[in-house]
mmCIF file of C-alpha atoms in Angstrom:
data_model
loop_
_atom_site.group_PDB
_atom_site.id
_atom_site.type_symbol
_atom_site.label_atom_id
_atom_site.label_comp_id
_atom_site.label_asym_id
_atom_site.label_seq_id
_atom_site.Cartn_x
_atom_site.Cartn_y
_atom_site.Cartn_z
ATOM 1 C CA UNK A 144 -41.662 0.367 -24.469
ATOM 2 C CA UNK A 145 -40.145 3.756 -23.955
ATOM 3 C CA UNK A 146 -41.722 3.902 -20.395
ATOM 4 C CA UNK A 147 -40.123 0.736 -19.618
ATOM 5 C CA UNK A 148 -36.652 2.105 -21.147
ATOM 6 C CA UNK A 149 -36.603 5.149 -18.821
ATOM 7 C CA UNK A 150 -37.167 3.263 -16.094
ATOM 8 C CA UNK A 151 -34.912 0.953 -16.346
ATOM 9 C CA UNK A 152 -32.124 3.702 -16.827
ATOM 10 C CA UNK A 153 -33.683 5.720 -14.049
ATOM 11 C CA UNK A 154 -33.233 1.880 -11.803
ATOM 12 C CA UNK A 155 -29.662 2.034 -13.162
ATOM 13 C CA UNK A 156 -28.299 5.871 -12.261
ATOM 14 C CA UNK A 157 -30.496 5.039 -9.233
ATOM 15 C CA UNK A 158 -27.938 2.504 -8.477
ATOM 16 C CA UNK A 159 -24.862 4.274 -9.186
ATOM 17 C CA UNK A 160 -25.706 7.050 -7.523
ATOM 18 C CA UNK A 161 -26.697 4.692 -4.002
ATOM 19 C CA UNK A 162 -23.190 2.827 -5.211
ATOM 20 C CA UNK A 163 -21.413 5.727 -5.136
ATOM 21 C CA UNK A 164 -22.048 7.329 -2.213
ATOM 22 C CA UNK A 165 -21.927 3.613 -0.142
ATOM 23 C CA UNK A 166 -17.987 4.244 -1.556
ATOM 24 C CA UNK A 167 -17.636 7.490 0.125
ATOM 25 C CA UNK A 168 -19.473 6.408 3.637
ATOM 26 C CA UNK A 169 -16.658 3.448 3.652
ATOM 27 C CA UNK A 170 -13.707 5.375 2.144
ATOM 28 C CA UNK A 171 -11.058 4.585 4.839
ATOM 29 C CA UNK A 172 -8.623 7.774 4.480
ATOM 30 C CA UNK A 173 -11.995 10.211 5.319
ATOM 31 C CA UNK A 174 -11.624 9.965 8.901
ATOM 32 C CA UNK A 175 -7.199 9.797 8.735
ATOM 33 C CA UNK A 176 -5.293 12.094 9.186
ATOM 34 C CA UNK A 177 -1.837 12.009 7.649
ATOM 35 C CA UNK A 178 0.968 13.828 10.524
ATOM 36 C CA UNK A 179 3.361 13.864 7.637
ATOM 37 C CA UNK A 180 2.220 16.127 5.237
ATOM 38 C CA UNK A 181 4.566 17.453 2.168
ATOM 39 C CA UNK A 182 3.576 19.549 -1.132
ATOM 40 C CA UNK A 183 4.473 17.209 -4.485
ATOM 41 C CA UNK A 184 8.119 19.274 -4.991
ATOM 42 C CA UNK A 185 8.714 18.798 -1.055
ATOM 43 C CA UNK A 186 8.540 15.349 -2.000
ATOM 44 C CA UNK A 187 10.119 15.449 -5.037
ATOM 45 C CA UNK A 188 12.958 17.053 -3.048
ATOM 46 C CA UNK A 189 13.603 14.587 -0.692
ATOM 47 C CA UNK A 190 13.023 11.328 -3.382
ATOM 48 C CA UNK A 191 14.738 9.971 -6.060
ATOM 49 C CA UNK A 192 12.452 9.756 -9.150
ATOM 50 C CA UNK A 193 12.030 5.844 -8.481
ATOM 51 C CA UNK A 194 10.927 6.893 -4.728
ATOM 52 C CA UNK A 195 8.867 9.492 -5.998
ATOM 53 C CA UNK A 196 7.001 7.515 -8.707
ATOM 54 C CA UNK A 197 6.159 4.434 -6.620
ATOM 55 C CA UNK A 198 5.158 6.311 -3.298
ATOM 56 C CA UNK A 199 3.718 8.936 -4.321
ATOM 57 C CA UNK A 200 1.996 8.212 -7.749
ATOM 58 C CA UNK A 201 1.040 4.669 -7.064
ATOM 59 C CA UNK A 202 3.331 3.020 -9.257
ATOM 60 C CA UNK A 203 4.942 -0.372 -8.690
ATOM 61 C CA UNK A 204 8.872 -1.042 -9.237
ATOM 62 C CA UNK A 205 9.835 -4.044 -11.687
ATOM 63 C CA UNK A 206 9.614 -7.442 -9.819
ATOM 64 C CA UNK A 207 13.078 -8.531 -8.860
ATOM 65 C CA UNK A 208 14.809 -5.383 -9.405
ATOM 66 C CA UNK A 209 14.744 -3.874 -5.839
ATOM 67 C CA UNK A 210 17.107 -3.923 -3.185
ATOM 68 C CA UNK A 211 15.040 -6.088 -0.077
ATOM 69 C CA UNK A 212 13.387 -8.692 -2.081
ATOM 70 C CA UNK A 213 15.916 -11.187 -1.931
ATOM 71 C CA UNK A 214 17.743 -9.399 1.921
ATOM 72 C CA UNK A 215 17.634 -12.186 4.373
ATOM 73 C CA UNK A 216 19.534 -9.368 7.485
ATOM 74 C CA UNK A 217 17.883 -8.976 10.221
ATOM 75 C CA UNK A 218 15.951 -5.922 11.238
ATOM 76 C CA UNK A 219 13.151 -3.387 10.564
ATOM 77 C CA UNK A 220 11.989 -2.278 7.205
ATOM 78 C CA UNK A 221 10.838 1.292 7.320
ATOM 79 C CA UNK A 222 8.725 3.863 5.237
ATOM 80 C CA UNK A 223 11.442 5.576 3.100
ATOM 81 C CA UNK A 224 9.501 9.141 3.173
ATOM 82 C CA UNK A 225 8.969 9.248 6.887
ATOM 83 C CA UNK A 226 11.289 6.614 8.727
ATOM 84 C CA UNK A 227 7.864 4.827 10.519
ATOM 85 C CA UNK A 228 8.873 1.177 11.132
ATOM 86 C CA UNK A 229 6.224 -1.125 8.738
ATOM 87 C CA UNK A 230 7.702 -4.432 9.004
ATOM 88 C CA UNK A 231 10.168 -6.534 10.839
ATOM 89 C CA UNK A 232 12.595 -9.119 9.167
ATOM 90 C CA UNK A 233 10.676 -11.611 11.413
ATOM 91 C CA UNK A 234 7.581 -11.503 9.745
ATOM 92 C CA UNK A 235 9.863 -11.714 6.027
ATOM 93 C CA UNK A 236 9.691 -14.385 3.509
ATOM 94 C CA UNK A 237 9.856 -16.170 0.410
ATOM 95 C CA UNK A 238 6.593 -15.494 -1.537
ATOM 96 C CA UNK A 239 8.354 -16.204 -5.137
ATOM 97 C CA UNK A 240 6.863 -12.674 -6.722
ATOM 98 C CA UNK A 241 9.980 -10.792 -6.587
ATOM 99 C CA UNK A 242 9.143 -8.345 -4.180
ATOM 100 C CA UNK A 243 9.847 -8.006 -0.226
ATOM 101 C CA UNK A 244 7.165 -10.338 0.840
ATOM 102 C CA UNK A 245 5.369 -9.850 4.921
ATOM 103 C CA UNK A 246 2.664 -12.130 6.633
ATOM 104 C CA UNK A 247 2.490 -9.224 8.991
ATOM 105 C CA UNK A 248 3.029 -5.640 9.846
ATOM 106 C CA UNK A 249 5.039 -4.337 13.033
ATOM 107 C CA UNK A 250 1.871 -3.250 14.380
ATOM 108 C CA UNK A 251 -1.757 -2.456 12.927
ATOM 109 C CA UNK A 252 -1.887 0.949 12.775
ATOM 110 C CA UNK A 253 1.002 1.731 11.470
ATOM 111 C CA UNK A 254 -0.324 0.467 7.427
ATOM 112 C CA UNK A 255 -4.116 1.780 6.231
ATOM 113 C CA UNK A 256 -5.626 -0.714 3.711
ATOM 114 C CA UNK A 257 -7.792 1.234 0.994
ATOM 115 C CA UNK A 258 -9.393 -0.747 -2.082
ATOM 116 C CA UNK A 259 -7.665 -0.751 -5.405
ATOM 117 C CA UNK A 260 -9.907 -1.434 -8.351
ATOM 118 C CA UNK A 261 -6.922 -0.727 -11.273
ATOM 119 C CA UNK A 262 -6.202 -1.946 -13.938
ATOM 120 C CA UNK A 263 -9.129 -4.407 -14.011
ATOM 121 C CA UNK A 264 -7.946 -6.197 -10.892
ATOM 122 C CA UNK A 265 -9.938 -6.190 -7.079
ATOM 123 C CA UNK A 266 -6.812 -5.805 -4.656
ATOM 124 C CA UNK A 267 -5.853 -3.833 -1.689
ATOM 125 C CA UNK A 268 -2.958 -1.120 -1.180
ATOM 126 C CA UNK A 269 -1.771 -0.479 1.683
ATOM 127 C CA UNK A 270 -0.128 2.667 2.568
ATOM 128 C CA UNK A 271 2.053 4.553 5.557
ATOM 129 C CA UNK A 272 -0.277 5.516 7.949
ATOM 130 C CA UNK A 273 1.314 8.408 8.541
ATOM 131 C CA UNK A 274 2.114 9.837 5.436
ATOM 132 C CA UNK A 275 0.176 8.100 2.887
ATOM 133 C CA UNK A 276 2.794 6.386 0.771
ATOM 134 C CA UNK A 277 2.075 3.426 -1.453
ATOM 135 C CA UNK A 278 3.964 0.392 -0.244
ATOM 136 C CA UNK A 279 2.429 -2.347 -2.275
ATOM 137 C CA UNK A 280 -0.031 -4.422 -2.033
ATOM 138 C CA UNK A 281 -1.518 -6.932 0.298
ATOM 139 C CA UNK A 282 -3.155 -10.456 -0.712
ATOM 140 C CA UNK A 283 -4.635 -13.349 0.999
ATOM 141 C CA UNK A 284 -1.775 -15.922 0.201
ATOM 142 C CA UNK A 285 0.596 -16.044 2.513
ATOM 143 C CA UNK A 286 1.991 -17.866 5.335
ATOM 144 C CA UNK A 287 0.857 -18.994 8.860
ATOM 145 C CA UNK A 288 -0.124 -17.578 11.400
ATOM 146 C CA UNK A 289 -1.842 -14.494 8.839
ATOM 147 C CA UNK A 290 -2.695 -16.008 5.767
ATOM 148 C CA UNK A 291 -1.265 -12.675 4.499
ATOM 149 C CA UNK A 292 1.234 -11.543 2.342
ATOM 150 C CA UNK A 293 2.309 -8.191 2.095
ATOM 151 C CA UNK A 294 3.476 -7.303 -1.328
ATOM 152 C CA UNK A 295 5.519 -3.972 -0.412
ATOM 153 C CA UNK A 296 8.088 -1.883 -3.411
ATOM 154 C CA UNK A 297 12.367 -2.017 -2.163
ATOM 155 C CA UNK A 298 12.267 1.602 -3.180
ATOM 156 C CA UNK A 299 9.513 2.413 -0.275
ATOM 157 C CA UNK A 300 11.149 1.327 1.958
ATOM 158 C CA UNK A 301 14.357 1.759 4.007
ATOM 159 C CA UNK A 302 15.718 -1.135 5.980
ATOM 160 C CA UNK A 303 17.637 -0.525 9.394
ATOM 161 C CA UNK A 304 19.817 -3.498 10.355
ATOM 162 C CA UNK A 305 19.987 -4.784 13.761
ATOM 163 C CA UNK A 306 22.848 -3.788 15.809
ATOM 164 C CA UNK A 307 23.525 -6.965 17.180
#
């Protein structure tokens, strides 16, 4: 019986360990390279604690508190710690969540998707491509033509109204 025991539990860290480093083969920010790159009180500098706390900590502002989830104005939503346009006011709608809700970003490389396991959930973040802040989320709901909706924070972003 004990023969069978340590095998099993040999099969199982056997796993983990194969799991594990399957994870770090596919991790999606190994190969990026951030061009905006700022120590935590650089940042802290330049944020307000809101700012701060949702892009760079991860955390998520209270649905239907922010500024952009209800702004119908047209123009281009931007990454509040390093201006790169994200989204454009075309690809904006009504998901009913709360938050500034995409089917689409401005262009592909300018959001990196990474797997978020927290808090018991399977989602994906997406962050600034070139500076690593978390937007939000995206999710498989939304409209035509994507099928996506991107979930982003009001406080990570900065809008810049069309001049027309």
């Amino acid at each position: 019986m004990k023969t069978v025991l340590v095998i099993l539990g040999f099969i199982c860290v056997l796993g983990l360990v194969i799991s594990l480093s399957q994870g770090k083969e596919d991790d999606p920010l190994k190969n990026h390279k951030f061009t905006v790159v700022k120590t935590e009180a650089e940042w802290r500098k330049i944020l307000t604690p809101e700012q701060y706390k949702v892009t760079r900590q991860r955390s998520t502002e209270l649905a239907c508190s922010g500024a952009y989830w209800k702004n119908h104005e047209k123009g281009i939503y931007k990454c509040v710690c390093c201006k790169l346009p994200l989204f454009d006011s075309k690809t904006k709608f009504e998901s009913g969540t709360g938050w500034p809700s995409f089917y689409k970003a401005i262009h592909k490389d300018a959001i990196l998707e990474i797997p978020d396991d927290s808090f018991g959930m399977s989602r994906t973040e997406i962050l600034c491509s070139r500076c690593g802040a978390h937007l939000g989320h995206v999710f498989d709901d939304g409209p035509r033509p994507t099928g996506l909706r991107y979930c982003l924070n009001s406080v990570a972003l900065d809008f810049e109204k069309d001049a027309k």
